[in-house]
Coordinates of C-alpha atoms and ligand atoms in Angstrom, one line a residue:
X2 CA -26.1 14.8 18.9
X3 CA -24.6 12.1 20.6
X4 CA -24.4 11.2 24.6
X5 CA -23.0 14.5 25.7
X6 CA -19.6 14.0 27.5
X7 CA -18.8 17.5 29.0
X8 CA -18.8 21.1 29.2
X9 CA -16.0 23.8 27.7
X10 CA -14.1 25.5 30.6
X11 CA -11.5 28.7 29.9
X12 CA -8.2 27.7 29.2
X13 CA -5.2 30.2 29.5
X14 CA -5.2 30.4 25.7
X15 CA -8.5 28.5 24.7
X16 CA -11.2 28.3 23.5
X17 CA -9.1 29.2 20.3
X18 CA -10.2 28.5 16.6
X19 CA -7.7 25.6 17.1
X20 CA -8.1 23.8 20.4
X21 CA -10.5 24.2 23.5
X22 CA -10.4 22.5 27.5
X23 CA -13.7 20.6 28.5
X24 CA -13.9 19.1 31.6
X25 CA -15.3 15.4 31.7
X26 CA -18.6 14.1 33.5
X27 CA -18.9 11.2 31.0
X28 CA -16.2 8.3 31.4
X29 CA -16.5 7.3 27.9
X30 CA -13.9 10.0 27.4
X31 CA -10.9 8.5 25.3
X32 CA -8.1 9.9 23.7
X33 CA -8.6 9.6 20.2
X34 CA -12.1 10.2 19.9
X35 CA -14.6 12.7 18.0
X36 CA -16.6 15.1 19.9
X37 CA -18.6 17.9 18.2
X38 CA -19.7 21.2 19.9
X39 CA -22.7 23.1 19.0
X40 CA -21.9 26.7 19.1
X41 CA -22.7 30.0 17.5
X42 CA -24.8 28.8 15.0
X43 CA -22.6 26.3 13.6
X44 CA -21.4 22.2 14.4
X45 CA -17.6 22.5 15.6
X46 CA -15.7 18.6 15.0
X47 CA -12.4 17.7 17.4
X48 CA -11.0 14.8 18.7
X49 CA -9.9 14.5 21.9
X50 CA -6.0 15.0 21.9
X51 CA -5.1 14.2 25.3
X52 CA -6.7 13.9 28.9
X53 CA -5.3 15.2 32.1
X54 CA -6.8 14.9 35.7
X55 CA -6.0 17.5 38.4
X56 CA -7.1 17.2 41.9
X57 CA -7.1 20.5 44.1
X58 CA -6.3 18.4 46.8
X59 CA -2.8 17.4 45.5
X60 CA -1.4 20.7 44.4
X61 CA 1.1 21.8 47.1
X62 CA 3.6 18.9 48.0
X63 CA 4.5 20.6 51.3
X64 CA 0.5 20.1 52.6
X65 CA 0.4 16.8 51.0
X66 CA 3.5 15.6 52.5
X67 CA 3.0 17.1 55.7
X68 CA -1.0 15.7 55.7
X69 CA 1.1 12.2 54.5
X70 CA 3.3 12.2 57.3
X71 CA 0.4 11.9 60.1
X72 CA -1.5 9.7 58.0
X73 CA -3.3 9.4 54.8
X74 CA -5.1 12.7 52.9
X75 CA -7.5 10.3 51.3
X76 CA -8.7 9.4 54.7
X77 CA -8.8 12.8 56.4
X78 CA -10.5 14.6 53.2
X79 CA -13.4 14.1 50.6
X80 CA -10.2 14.1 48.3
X81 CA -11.5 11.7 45.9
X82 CA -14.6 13.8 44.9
X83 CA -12.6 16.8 43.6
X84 CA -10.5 14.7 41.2
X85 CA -11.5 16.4 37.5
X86 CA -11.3 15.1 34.3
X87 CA -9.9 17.7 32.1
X88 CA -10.1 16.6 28.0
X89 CA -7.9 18.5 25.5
X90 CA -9.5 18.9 21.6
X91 CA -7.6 19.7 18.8
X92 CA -10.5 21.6 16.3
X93 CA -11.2 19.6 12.9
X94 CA -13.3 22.6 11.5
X95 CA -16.8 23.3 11.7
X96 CA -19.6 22.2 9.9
X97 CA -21.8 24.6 8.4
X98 CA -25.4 25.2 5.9
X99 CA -24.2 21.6 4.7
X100 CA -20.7 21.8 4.4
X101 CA -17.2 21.3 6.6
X102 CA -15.3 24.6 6.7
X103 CA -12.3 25.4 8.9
X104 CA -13.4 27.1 11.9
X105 CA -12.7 30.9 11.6
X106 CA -14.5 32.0 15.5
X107 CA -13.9 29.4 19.1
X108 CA -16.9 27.4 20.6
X109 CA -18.1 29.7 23.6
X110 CA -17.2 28.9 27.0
X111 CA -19.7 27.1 28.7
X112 CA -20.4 24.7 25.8
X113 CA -21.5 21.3 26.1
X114 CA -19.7 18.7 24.4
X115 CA -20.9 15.6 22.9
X116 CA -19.6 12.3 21.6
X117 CA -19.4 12.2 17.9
X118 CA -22.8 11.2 16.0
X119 CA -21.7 8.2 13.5
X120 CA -23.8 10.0 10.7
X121 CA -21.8 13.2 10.7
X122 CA -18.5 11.5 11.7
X123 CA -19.1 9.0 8.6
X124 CA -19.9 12.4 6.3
X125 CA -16.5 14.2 8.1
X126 CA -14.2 11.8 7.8
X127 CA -15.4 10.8 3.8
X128 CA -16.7 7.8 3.8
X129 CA -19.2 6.5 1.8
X130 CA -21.7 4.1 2.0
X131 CA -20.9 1.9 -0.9
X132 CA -16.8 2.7 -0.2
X133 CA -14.6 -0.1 0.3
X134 CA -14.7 -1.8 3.6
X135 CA -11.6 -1.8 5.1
X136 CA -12.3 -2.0 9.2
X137 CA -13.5 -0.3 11.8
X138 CA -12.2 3.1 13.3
X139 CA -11.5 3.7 17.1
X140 CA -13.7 4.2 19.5
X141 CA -16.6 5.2 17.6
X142 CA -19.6 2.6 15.8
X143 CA -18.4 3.6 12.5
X144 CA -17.1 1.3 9.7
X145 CA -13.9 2.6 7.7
X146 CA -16.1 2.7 3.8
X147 CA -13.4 4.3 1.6
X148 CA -14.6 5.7 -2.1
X149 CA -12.8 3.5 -4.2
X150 CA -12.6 6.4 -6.9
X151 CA -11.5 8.3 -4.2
X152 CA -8.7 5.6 -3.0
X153 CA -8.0 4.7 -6.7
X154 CA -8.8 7.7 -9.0
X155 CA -4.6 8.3 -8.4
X156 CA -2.1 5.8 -6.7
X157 CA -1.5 4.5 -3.4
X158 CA 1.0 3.3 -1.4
X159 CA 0.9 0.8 1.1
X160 CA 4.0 1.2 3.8
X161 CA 5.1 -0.7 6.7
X162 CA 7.3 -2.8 8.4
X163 CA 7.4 -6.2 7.6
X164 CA 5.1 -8.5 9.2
X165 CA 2.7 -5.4 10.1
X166 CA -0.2 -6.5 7.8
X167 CA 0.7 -4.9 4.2
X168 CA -0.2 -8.1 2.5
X169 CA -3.0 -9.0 4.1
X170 CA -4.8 -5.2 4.4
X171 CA -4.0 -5.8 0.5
X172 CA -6.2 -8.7 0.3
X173 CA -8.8 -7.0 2.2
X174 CA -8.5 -4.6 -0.6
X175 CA -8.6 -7.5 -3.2
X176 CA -12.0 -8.7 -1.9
X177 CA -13.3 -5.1 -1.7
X178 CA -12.6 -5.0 -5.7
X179 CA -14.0 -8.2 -6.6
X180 CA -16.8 -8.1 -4.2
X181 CA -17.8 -4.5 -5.8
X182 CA -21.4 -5.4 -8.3
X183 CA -20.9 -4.1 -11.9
X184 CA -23.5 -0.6 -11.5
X185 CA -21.0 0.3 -8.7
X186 CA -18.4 0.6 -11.6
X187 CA -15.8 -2.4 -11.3
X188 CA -12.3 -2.1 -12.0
X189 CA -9.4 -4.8 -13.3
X190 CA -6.8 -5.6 -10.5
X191 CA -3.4 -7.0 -11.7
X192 CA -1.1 -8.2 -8.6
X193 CA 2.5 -8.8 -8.7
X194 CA 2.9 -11.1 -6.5
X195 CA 6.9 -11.9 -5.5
X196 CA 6.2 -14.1 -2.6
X197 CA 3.1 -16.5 -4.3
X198 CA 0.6 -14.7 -0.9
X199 CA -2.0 -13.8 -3.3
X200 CA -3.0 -17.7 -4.6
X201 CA -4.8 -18.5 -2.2
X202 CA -7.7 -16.6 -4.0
X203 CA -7.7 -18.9 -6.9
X204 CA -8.8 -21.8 -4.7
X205 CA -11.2 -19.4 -2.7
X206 CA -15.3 -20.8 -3.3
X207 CA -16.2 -17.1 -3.6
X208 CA -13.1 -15.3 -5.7
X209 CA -12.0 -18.2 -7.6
X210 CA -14.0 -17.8 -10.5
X211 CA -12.9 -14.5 -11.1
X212 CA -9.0 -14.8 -10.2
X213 CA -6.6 -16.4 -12.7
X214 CA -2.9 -16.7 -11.9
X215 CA -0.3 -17.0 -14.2
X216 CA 3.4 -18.3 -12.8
X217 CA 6.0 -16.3 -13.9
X218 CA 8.3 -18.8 -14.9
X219 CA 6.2 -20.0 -17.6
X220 CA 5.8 -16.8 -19.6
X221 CA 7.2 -16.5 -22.5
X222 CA 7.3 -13.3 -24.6
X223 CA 8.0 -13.7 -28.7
X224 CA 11.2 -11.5 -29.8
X225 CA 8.7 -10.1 -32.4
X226 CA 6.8 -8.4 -29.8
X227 CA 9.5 -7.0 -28.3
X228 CA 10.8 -3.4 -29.3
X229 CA 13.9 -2.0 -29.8
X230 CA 13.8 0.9 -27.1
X231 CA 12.9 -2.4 -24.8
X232 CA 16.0 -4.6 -25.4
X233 CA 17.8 -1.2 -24.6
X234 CA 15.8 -0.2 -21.1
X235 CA 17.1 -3.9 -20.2
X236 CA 20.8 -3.6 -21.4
X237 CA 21.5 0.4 -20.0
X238 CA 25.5 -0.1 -20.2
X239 CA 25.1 -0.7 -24.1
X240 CA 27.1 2.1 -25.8
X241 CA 25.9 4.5 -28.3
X242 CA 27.2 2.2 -31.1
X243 CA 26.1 -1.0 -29.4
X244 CA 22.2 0.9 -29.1
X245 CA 22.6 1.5 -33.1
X246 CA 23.3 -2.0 -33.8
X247 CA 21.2 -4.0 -32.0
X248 CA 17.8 -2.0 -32.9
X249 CA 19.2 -1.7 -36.4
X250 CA 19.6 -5.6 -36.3
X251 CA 16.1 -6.0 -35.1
X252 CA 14.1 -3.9 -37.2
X253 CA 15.8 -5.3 -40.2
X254 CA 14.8 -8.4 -38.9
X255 CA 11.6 -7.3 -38.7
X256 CA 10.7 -6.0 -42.1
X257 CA 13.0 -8.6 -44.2
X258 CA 11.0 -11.2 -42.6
X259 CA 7.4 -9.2 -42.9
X260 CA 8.8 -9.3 -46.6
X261 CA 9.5 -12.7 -47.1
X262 CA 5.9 -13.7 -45.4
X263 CA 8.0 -15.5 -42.2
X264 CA 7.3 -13.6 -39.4
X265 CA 9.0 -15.0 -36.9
X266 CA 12.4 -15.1 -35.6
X267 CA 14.5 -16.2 -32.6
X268 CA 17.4 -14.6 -30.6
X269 CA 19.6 -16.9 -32.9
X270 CA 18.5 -14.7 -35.9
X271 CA 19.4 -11.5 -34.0
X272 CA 22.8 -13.1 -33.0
X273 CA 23.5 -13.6 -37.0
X274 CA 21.6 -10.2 -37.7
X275 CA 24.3 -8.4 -35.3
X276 CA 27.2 -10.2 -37.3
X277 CA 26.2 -9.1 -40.4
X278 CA 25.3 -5.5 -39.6
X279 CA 27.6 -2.9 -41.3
X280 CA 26.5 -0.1 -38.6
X281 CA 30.1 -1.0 -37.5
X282 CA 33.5 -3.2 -37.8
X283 CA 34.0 -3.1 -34.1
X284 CA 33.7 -7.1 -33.8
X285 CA 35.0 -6.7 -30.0
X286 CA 31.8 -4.2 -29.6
X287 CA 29.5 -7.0 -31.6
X288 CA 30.8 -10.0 -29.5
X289 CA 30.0 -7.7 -26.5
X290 CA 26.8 -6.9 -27.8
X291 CA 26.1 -10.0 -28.3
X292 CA 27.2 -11.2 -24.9
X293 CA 24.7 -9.2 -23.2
X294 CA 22.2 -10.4 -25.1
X295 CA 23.1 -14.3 -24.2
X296 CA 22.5 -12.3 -20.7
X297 CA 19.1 -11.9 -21.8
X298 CA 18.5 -15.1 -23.4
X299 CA 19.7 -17.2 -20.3
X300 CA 16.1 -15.9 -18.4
X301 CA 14.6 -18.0 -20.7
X302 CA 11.5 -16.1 -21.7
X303 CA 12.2 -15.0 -25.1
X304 CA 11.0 -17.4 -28.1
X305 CA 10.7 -17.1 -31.6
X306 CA 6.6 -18.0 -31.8
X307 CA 4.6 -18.2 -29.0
X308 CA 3.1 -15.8 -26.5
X309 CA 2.6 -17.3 -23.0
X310 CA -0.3 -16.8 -22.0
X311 CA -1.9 -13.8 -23.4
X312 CA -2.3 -11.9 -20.2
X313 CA -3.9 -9.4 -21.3
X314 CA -7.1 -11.3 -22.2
X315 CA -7.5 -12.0 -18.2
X316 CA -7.6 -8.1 -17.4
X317 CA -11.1 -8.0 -17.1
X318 CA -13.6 -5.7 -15.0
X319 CA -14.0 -7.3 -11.3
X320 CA -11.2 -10.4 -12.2
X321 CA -7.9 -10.7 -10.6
X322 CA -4.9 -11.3 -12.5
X323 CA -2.3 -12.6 -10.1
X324 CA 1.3 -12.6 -11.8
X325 CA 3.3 -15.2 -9.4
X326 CA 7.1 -14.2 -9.3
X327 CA 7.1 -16.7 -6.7
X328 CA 9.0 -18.9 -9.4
X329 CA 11.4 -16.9 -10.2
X330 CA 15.0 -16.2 -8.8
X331 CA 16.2 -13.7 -10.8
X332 CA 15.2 -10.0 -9.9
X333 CA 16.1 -8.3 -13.7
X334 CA 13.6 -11.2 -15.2
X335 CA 11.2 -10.1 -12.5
X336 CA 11.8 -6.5 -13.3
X337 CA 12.0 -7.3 -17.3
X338 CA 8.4 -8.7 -17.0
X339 CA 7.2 -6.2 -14.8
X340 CA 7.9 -3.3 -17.2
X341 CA 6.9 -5.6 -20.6
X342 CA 3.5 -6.1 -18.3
X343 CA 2.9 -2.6 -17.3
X344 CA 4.1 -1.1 -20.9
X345 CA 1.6 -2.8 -22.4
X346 CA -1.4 -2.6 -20.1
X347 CA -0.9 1.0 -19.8
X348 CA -0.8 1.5 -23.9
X349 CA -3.9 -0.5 -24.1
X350 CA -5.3 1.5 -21.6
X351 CA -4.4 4.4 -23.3
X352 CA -6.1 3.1 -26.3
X353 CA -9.3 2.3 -24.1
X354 CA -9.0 -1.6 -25.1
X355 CA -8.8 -2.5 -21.4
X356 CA -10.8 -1.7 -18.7
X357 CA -9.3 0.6 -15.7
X358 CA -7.3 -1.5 -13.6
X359 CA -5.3 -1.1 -10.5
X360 CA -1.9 -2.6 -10.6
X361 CA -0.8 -3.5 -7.1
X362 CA 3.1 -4.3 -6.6
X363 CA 4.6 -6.1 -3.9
X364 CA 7.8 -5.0 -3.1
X365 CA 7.7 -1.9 -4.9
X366 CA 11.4 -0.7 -3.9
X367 CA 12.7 -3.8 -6.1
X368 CA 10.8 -2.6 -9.4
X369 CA 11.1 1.4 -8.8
X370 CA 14.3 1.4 -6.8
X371 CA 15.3 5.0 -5.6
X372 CA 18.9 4.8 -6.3
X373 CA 19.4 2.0 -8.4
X374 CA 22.3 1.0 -10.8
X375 CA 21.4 1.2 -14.5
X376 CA 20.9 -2.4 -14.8
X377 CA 18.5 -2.7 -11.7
X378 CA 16.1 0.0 -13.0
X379 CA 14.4 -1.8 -15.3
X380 CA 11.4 -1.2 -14.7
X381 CA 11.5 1.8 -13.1
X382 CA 10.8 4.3 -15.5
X383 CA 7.5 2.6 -16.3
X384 CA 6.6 2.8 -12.7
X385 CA 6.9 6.4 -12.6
X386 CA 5.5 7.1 -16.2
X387 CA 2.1 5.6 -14.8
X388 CA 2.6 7.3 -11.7
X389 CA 2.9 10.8 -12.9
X390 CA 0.8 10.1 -16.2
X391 CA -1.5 7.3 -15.4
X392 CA -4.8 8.8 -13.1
X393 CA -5.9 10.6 -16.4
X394 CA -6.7 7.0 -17.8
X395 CA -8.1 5.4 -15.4
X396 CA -4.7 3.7 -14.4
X397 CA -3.6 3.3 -10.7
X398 CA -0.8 1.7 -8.9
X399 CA -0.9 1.0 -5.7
X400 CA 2.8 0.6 -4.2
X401 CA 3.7 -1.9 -1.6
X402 CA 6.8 -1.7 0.5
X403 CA 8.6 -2.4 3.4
X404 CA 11.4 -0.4 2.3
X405 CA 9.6 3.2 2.1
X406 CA 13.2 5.2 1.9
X407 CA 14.4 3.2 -1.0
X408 CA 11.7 3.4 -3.0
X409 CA 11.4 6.2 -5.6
X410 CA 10.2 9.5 -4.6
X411 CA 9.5 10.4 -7.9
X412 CA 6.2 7.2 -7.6
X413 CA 6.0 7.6 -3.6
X414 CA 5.3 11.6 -4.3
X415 CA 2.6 10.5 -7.1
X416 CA 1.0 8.6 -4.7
X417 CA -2.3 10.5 -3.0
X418 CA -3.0 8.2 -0.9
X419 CA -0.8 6.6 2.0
X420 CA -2.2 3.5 3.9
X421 CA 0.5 3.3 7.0
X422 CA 1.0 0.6 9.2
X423 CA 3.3 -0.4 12.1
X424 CA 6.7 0.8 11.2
X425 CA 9.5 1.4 13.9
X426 CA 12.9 2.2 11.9
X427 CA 13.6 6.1 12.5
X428 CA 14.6 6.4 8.8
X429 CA 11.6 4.6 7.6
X430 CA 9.5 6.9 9.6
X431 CA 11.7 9.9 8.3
X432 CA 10.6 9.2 5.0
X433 CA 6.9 8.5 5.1
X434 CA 6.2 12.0 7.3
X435 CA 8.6 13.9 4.2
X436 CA 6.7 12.0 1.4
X437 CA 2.9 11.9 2.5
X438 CA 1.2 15.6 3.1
X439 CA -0.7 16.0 6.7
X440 CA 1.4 13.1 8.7
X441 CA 1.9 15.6 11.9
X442 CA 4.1 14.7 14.6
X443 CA 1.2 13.2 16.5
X444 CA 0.4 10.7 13.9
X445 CA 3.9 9.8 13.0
X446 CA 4.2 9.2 16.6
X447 CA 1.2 7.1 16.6
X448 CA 2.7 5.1 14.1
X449 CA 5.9 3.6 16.1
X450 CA 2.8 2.7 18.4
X451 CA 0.6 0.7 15.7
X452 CA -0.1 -3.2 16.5
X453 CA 0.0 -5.5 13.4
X454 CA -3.7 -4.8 11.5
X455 CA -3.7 -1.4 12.8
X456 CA -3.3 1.6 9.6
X457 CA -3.6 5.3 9.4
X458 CA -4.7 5.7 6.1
X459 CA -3.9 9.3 5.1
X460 CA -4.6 12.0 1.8
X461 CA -7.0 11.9 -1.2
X462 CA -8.9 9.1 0.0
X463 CA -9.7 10.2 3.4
X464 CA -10.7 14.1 4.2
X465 CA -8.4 13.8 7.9
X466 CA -5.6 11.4 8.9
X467 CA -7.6 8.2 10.4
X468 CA -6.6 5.5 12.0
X469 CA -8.7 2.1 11.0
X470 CA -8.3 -1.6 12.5
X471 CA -8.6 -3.7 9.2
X472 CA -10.9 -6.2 8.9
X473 CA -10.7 -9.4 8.9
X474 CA -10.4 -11.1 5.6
X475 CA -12.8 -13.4 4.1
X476 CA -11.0 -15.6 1.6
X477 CA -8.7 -18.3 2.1
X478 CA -5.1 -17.8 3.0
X479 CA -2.8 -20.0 1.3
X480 CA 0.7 -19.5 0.1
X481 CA 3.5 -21.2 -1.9
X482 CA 5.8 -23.1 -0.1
X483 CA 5.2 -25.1 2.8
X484 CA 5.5 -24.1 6.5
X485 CA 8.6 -24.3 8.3
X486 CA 7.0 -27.0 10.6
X487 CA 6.5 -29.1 7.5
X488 CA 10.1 -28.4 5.9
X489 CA 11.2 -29.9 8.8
X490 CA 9.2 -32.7 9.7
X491 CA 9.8 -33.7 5.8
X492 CA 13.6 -33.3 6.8
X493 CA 13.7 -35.7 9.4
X494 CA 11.4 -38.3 8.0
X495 CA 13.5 -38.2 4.6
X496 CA 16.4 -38.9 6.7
X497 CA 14.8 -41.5 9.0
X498 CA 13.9 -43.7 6.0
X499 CA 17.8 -42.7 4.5
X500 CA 19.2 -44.1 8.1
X501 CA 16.8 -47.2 7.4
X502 CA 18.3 -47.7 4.2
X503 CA 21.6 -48.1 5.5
X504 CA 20.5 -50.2 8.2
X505 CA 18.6 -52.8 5.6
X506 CA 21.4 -52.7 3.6
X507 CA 24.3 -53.5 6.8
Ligands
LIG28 N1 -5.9 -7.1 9.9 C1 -5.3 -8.3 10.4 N2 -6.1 -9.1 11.2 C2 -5.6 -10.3 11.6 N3 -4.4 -10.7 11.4 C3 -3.5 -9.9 10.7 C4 -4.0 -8.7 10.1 N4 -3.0 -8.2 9.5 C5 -2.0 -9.0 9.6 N5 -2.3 -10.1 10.3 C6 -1.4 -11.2 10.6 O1 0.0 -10.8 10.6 C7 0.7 -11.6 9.7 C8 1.6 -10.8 8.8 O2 0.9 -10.0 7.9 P1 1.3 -9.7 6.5 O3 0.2 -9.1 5.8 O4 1.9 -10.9 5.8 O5 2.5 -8.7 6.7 P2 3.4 -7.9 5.7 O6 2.9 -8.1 4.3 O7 3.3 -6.5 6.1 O8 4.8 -8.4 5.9 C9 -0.3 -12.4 8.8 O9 0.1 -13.7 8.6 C10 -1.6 -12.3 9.6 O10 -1.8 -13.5 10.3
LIG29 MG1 3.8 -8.9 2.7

């Protein structure tokens, strides 16, 4: 048992099998924290939902303003000795022949209450030992440990507002992962990283052996590997016809060229093979056909031979495979990758040929979009087929956005596990409280009230909605670009030695 911190009075409607009064005699007291009650045979787990003091002294304004008027009550009475403490618990559930169970009778009147014992609180809350370590949690010596099967055996989704600590709670995560020693069962992370945060791990002493990053504007996918039902996810306004032609076009290209021992061809081959197709005489459908696929070929990804680089050869147990979209402009390349990418890693998976991974995407509302046009929705369906399909194979997602309502509920609903951190938009808030079970109005509030670091991580991964302050990270932070500070002290100079040239030359 821990330091005791009060006894259970009778409320008007407490003790119930929901909530009970105790007054205070320990100021540790806080709002927020565990207590436990022994009672009736069994452990009974709270936390402390709010605090009120009363003072008898101060009840009826007429005596205290009359008592005011010639002078002070504080000085004419003990006053100050009869001010009480009263804490409010909300009941967890009790804990009982080894096991948590709702509470089905109240704690007895009369009941001393105690702080929380780490041990138990650790056990309540689900933690374990060789979990992840993500922080700390309020007001109680106990470190947030959370099962990574438990946080990874289905998806999760990291919301928040931007600048509130998504990315770098991520890269707490990240270390966790690569950290984790091979008996403790080690899983592949693949990041998509839009905004180049997640190098820095590359040139970290301790991750940098087992990160490898590959920029996105150097991949380059061979048209042989690429399937008909792709070119079509990437050109949705193609028409029935069109569809017919172009994946006619390409499997012909396919086996006449299997047949005549060449097996590779370009874009320029499917141009010709589009020409030539007899599927129809439409020539204004074919030159439009064709158009769109110029579309495709202007992102400059697609070649004729070579596959750059083999990702999938860096999707290793306990390795990070960082994806940098930093280099690239253009979202439908981003979200054409994304969805070749996750296709693929999610057959292989399938297949067992690689390892269970975690595939953690930055910016998720720009790859699974809610209500996206046709041509933005890339790779959507991908997203969602792993969501809904992907925690029998040992395939997880884990979602990151700062745009929770315009990212797809069909993913956001898949995901069992919410990590939330500071978010103040109304809508935003809406949206996460619909989309993750047990976010009650006190938490939701709690979350407008979050400082940046601060996250409530809520469902599969935890047993009760708990707030942890994330740790601080141990690798080095480094991203692309340089700071504005820099930008602009490269500015000036660059200009300086312009205004020198002029000079010189006058
Ligand atoms: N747990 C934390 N501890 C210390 N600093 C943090 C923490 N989380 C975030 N920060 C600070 O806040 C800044 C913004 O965090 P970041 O993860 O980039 O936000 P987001 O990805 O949500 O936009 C970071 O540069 C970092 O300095
Ligand atoms: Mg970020």
């Amino acid at each position: 048992m821990g330091t005791k911190l009060g006894k259970i009075i009778t409320g008007e409607e407490s003790p119930s099998t929901a909530e009970f009064l105790f007054v205070i005699d320990n100021p540790i007291v806080k709002k927020g924290q565990y207590v436990e009650v022994n009672s009736s045979g069994q452990k009974f787990f709270g936390y402390v939902s709010e605090i009120t003091k009363s003072n008898r002294y101060f009840e009826r304004p007429e005596s205290v303003a009359e008592y005011e008027r010639n002078g002070s009550m504080n000085e004419k009475f003990p006053s100050d000795s009869w001010e009480y403490s009263v804490a409010a618990v909300k009941l967890l559930g009790s804990f009982k022949d080894g096991a948590f169970i709702r509470a089905f009778i109240p704690p007895s009147p009369g009941s001393d209450v105690h702080d929380a014992e780490p041990e138990m609180l650790k056990r309540f809350l689900g933690f374990e030992d060789d979990g992840l370590l993500l922080g700390d949690i309020e007001h109680h010596d106990v470190k947030a440990r959370v099962s990574m099967t438990r946080l990874f055996q289905k998806h999760v989704a990291i919301l928040a507002m931007s600048g509130a600590g998504k990315s770098y709670l991520m890269s707490v995560i990240l270390e966790e992962l690569l950290d984790r020693p091979k008996e403790k069962g080690r899983v592949a992370v693949i990041v998509v990283d839009i905004h180049g945060e997640y190098i820095g791990f590359r040139h970290d002493a301790r991750y940098g052996g087992a990160t490898k990053i590959v920029d996105g504007s150097e991949i380059t996918v061979p048209l042989k590997k690429i399937s008909p039902s792709s070119l079509q996810e990437w050109l949705p306004n193609l028409s029935p016809v069109q569809r017919e032609v172009l994946s006619d076009a390409l499997i012909g290209l396919r086996i006449g060229r299997r047949e005549s021992g060449d097996r590779y061809y370009s874009m320029k081959d499917l141009a010709e093979a589009i020409e030539a197709s007899d599927k129809t005489d439409d020539a204004k459908s074919k030159k439009a056909l064709k158009r769109a696929l110029g579309s495709i070929k202007a992102l400059k990804f697609i070649t004729a031979k070579e596959e750059n680089p083999k990702m999938i050869a860096d999707v290793k147990p306990g390795h990070l495979l960082i994806l940098d979209f930093s280099t690239i402009d253009d979202l439908r390349k981003k979200q054409i990758l994304v969805s070749l990418f996750a296709r693929k890693l999610f057959k292989l998976r399938k297949k067992g040929k690689v390892p269970p991974f975690v595939l953690v995407v930055e910016e998720a509302h720009n790859f699974a979009r809610e209500k996206a046009e046709a041509s933005e929705a890339i790779s959507k369906s991908v997203i969602e087929t792993i969501a809904r399909e992907g925690r029998k194979f040992g395939a997880s997602l884990c979602l990151i956005s700062q745009r929770p309502v315009n990212l797809s509920t069909t993913a956001l609903s898949q995901c069992n596990t919410h990590i939330i951190l500071r978010v103040t938009n109304p809508n935003d808030l809406e949206h996460i409280q619909m989309s993750a079970e047990g976010i009650d109005s006190r938490i939701a509030k709690s979350i407008t009230s979050l400082k940046v670091g601060e996250a409530i991580l809520v469902g599969e991964a935890v047993n009760y909605p708990t707030f942890v302050k994330i740790r601080k990270r141990k690798s080095e932070k480094r991203e692309r670009g340089k700071p504005l500070h820099e930008q602009a002290i490269e500015f000036e100079n660059s200009q300086k030695k312009k205004d020198e040239g002029v000079e010189a030359f006058l």
